[in-house]
């Protein structure tokens, strides 16, 4: 067996937690319990988990507007996350951030980012700190097919090469940027070829396959840790839901999502593989599923009863360390 | 939801329209009238390159819906997520015979496009010695209330008001929105047109015909003699609400909606303060170097002798926009805060 | 060229230093003291990858000269021309254990890096519920006088002053520049440190030792009782000059240099106006939503009852910065204009 | 003879005018007659002229901080240019722009740009206007090895491909961005490979050779005019002077400039070629040289006596069409 059982269990648990967390977010949003704009990442779990599973809390990730999965994969507490997403004062960011700005510095999660392309320059900074301080930590940014076209992202790629920063650029190519096709927004035929043009190793992989993604990330991460500089990995995947919760998705093909949920579900693909290989049993995974449902139920119940922030004390605090 | 329009002059056919519809109206009719008017931005149509429906969004708030089916993708252009390139394309096109209406979706995205706005677009005419014009409209949503958090809820109009070469337009109702958009498209200078995202569904009577509202002319949704309240964008509704409450207490408020903050109708404000002697300025923007203190400063300089009480500004605090609803509600100036400010200047 | 320092408290060895040298001093000593302090930007050393000399520039104004030879390219980092990536790298590093001093060369370049400044750096702490700190200094040159034209001569401090989460520092002399830079590096919040490009050669006595000047504490280069003149950055010199001329005419001016505009020492200003009853604010920035009207607005609100005359602001006009020397000289507030404003408020 | 004589004369005259104009700018700057920051382009004349020689006034170029050569190549009047650079009210921009912001809309010169990377997004706009209006005009942006790393430039490249804009991106790779080596600032080994990654035809050529550059530009320009979309051409060249006038250039190699002026002078290379081929005689060109010297002398003399702007009327005008 090429993978430790613990590793496989952790991977599965993490992916499944993301899936159920996101599906529940949709429900809670529709039930009026979550305010604001919420972007869920179900369908893309394999990439988040493959990218983060080997990282320590000192390795830094930078995320996007679609950040829940990255948080969970990086080890953020789902209870504190749900509270944050519901705007409670006991949330990860005291309710000040919300879904689009959720962060957990203690876990090396440098924040979702509601500005497309906002993250990679910052992740360069985390990588620069690691390099300057000689910590051997690495940094990793999540990007989309759409954010790839933001100037800040391209600048960050070039700078990462120039300064040989330990920064892995992960591109989750889910085929869409809101309601615009990836291959419309990207003028080039291949994002990976474009990435390679920046002077870093670049690869395009099947992001629905956890194992393929994990192996590619492992090489890139190790390269970064060994001082070999940045890499770019484009992971092809599918967005199971709308751009935001509530998106009518008129731009998608007939049955596109239904079909994808059937045949392009990274969780199903994972389960099939590990069962076929005899690495894990369905029963084991079903048991994990149950645990997760309980955890999420609890996260939601706790969040729903968690205290709200108090404008008198919370509105004006945390702007500065001192002023 | 306001149903007020400010000084509307309605002749001929009209109907109840939302701000969304009013702006859509203005865009559509101008595009019909003038083939050089184009619309560009992210998802202004939506569905580009996708297997499903075209015009899937018509802008994320639906303001440009229906334009692409009528005018085609050549004139309603979905773009990659590259705001600097969007503004640049619009400005360069404006210098070369088009009248582009570019959308920034959220005005918070000026961060990634600011150079093209303030160093290029705004300065062309001056740097080129008056030998160019840049008839460009940049549309964007501003403001809080959607629980969209710190990076999707800012006002930021004060920043562009600071920039010479830009005009800044902030309608508070559907009637004005249409007339100001028509003017914006026909105007030969670069315009920042800011739509408060909580107001899209607000309705009022809007004429069917096209009409242009000149820039730099304030509207007076309420006339009064005790206190002048200057409010902008969504704050106009709240100022009116406050004024109506105060009217019942015998306090007569003049509510002034500048409609454009650059140029600013400071004469209207100064004349009103001459009568009232008291000024309250209400703005959802942040306080430091913001529009509220700008107007306060102007009056303290040019209208000082009219003043009989301290000027009061009612603004958001010096913080980013918080996510949690309670915090955001406390962040945005409320009717209560306006009432308190007016009572203070009446008292003191 | 000013030779004044404001309220310097000099004990021990000192020498006459330029602002350039004073800032270099501060950087060098802090880098020696704290290995987490790094410097990055375009040409902060210069010569990267080139056949000739290293440290060829030390910053285009020579402010960081000599740092690379002492601390190496690992801590004095030349970057590609990618300002957004520079600020991002600095902010991300600041969140992860470093204390970067990033240089924007000309502050006009906030246009291409503004998102990283205002949406990221400035908001981290708030969005993250107070769970992060971003000890970052962004250095940049501001202002006119170099005949550098519209895109290299702006002030723009009012724009960052508008942004909650940033602190904005604008020294007017070498003594303050050193102490404020030391404080900026040691401070746990993101700092915008703005150096007026005409002032680098200005000298005054500067102590050899390191000392930190706290933010939010104004200096009083002149004490007086008739008029309060608030001036910032290079305008302090001109305000002092005006005050000294007026003193001979028997008009006693208090000159206040806030030194940091965010936080602003409004108490000092209000207390002074309590005595003088008159306020003139001098700022090279543009007038609309600028620092001058900001301060005017604050005083019109909180110090109204002290005022016995209209507030006067002396600023650049609402135009880009022109290139031609005659125009640029007319653009920048002059001693004459300050004199006229003071005489006006004395008269009126 | 593959080129018309008139064409060759025009090319030579244009290049030589740039050379002498720039050398004179250095002198006038040093003599205190030119205020501000001035960046001269001598050494790079072949690219400017090869790029612009076939363009009409309706074809638009966008330039950089180093814009004099592009102006002259595009047909701007050197008298009005010198006045502008000296800040006179009869200058191209009434003295409000200066060297770094010189522009001439009538000649299709959309402006120098003191913001590195400021131009290409705007040039996309000119190209978009041409495309939308169906004029068959094209647009061309000048870029540097350094500006290539600005996000705005990369965004502009992608958008030009997506919208299939008639925009030719010319990269003048003179080896330096201020005092930073091109191959330091560019993380990639080849800018041209990176440009190709954006999905447009990209080529690297010898920018010292007028004819090579002209032929490459001709293909790219024709492609744009025919609706074939954008191209990128990297032209290798040498900066004969400092980044700005007064730059001590400590970062350059010993004798680097002296050697380059000897062996890498595009004007000399042009002269050698046309004489060797028998296309033009040295005498003809020497005669042109003399004419140019007279013209430049006149431009300077006129500029030195030209009226200055008047703050009373000129400071506040030209901000808006109406306000
Ligand atoms: C600077 C900026 N521009 C536009 C947006 C609006 N927006 C949010 S997400 C998004 C699409 C992003 O697409 P992609 O990078 O592919 O990520 P995905 O949504 O597919 O995860 C857009 C346009 C934004 N938030 N920030
Ligand atoms: C946004 C911005 N960043 C930095 C600068 C300062 N600057 C002016 S020119 C230049 C170098 C440009 O190099 P390159 O693109 O190679 O052009 P070259 O000077 O070689 O012609 C720099 C860094 C600027 N003007 N604008
Ligand atoms: Mg996507
Ligand atoms: Mg170069």
XYZ file of C-alpha atoms in Angstrom, chain B residues 214-333:
120
model
C -26.908 68.624 -15.614
C -24.004 67.967 -13.268
C -23.342 70.262 -10.347
C -26.986 71.033 -9.647
C -28.230 69.880 -6.298
C -31.761 68.674 -5.695
C -33.854 69.671 -2.697
C -35.991 66.736 -1.626
C -37.112 68.785 1.388
C -37.232 72.501 1.890
C -36.746 73.950 5.324
C -35.377 76.809 7.351
C -33.876 75.522 10.610
C -31.168 73.092 9.578
C -29.513 72.165 6.300
C -28.905 68.449 5.889
C -26.634 67.525 3.014
C -26.803 63.835 2.178
C -25.651 61.752 -0.714
C -26.597 58.485 -2.426
C -28.442 56.126 -0.096
C -28.132 58.616 2.760
C -30.638 60.905 1.062
C -33.438 58.499 1.907
C -32.404 58.474 5.530
C -32.025 62.216 5.656
C -35.524 62.614 4.259
C -36.852 60.189 6.812
C -35.170 62.138 9.562
C -36.433 65.428 8.176
C -39.997 64.152 8.106
C -39.775 62.986 11.703
C -38.307 66.306 12.768
C -40.933 68.224 10.853
C -43.496 66.730 13.192
C -41.510 68.137 16.097
C -41.520 71.534 14.467
C -37.944 71.397 13.250
C -37.782 72.438 9.636
C -34.971 70.730 7.710
C -33.751 71.470 4.238
C -32.441 68.284 2.679
C -29.930 68.799 -0.100
C -28.885 66.014 -2.414
C -25.878 67.223 -4.411
C -26.375 64.316 -6.860
C -22.870 64.931 -8.188
C -20.099 65.359 -5.659
C -17.621 66.528 -8.284
C -18.596 69.061 -9.448
C -20.308 69.976 -6.188
C -23.098 72.492 -6.010
C -21.563 74.355 -3.097
C -23.609 77.423 -3.889
C -26.804 75.559 -3.130
C -25.363 74.448 0.173
C -24.046 77.878 1.072
C -27.326 79.559 0.199
C -29.239 77.102 2.300
C -26.908 77.568 5.263
C -27.359 81.291 4.890
C -30.983 80.715 5.786
C -30.664 77.910 8.317
C -27.341 78.774 9.951
C -26.902 75.110 10.722
C -25.356 72.261 8.793
C -25.402 68.496 9.151
C -23.592 66.439 6.509
C -24.436 62.769 6.171
C -22.248 60.343 4.298
C -21.735 56.601 4.484
C -18.049 57.052 3.652
C -15.218 57.036 6.150
C -14.641 60.265 8.032
C -11.022 61.245 7.455
C -10.538 63.269 4.272
C -14.043 62.300 3.310
C -16.885 64.072 1.592
C -18.535 65.086 4.848
C -15.524 67.002 6.127
C -14.974 68.324 2.615
C -18.368 69.963 2.654
C -17.906 71.028 6.251
C -14.588 72.587 5.314
C -16.086 74.467 2.396
C -18.832 75.903 4.570
C -16.431 76.744 7.397
C -14.451 78.719 4.862
C -17.066 80.317 2.620
C -20.166 80.242 4.785
C -18.684 80.845 8.204
C -20.584 84.012 8.869
C -23.883 82.254 8.255
C -23.185 79.564 10.831
C -24.802 79.803 14.219
C -23.896 76.334 15.432
C -21.074 73.841 14.991
C -21.250 71.795 11.828
C -22.002 68.152 12.478
C -20.881 65.316 10.246
C -22.544 61.931 10.404
C -20.366 59.306 8.771
C -19.177 55.753 9.086
C -16.467 55.364 11.720
C -12.772 55.188 10.891
C -12.886 51.405 10.411
C -13.209 48.962 7.536
C -16.742 47.688 6.881
C -17.492 44.808 9.249
C -19.263 41.662 8.126
C -21.635 40.853 10.979
C -25.054 42.438 10.425
C -25.180 44.129 13.833
C -21.808 45.689 13.237
C -22.555 46.728 9.708
C -25.832 48.288 10.758
C -23.989 50.240 13.414
C -21.363 51.209 10.865
C -23.747 52.782 8.390
C -25.181 56.133 9.492
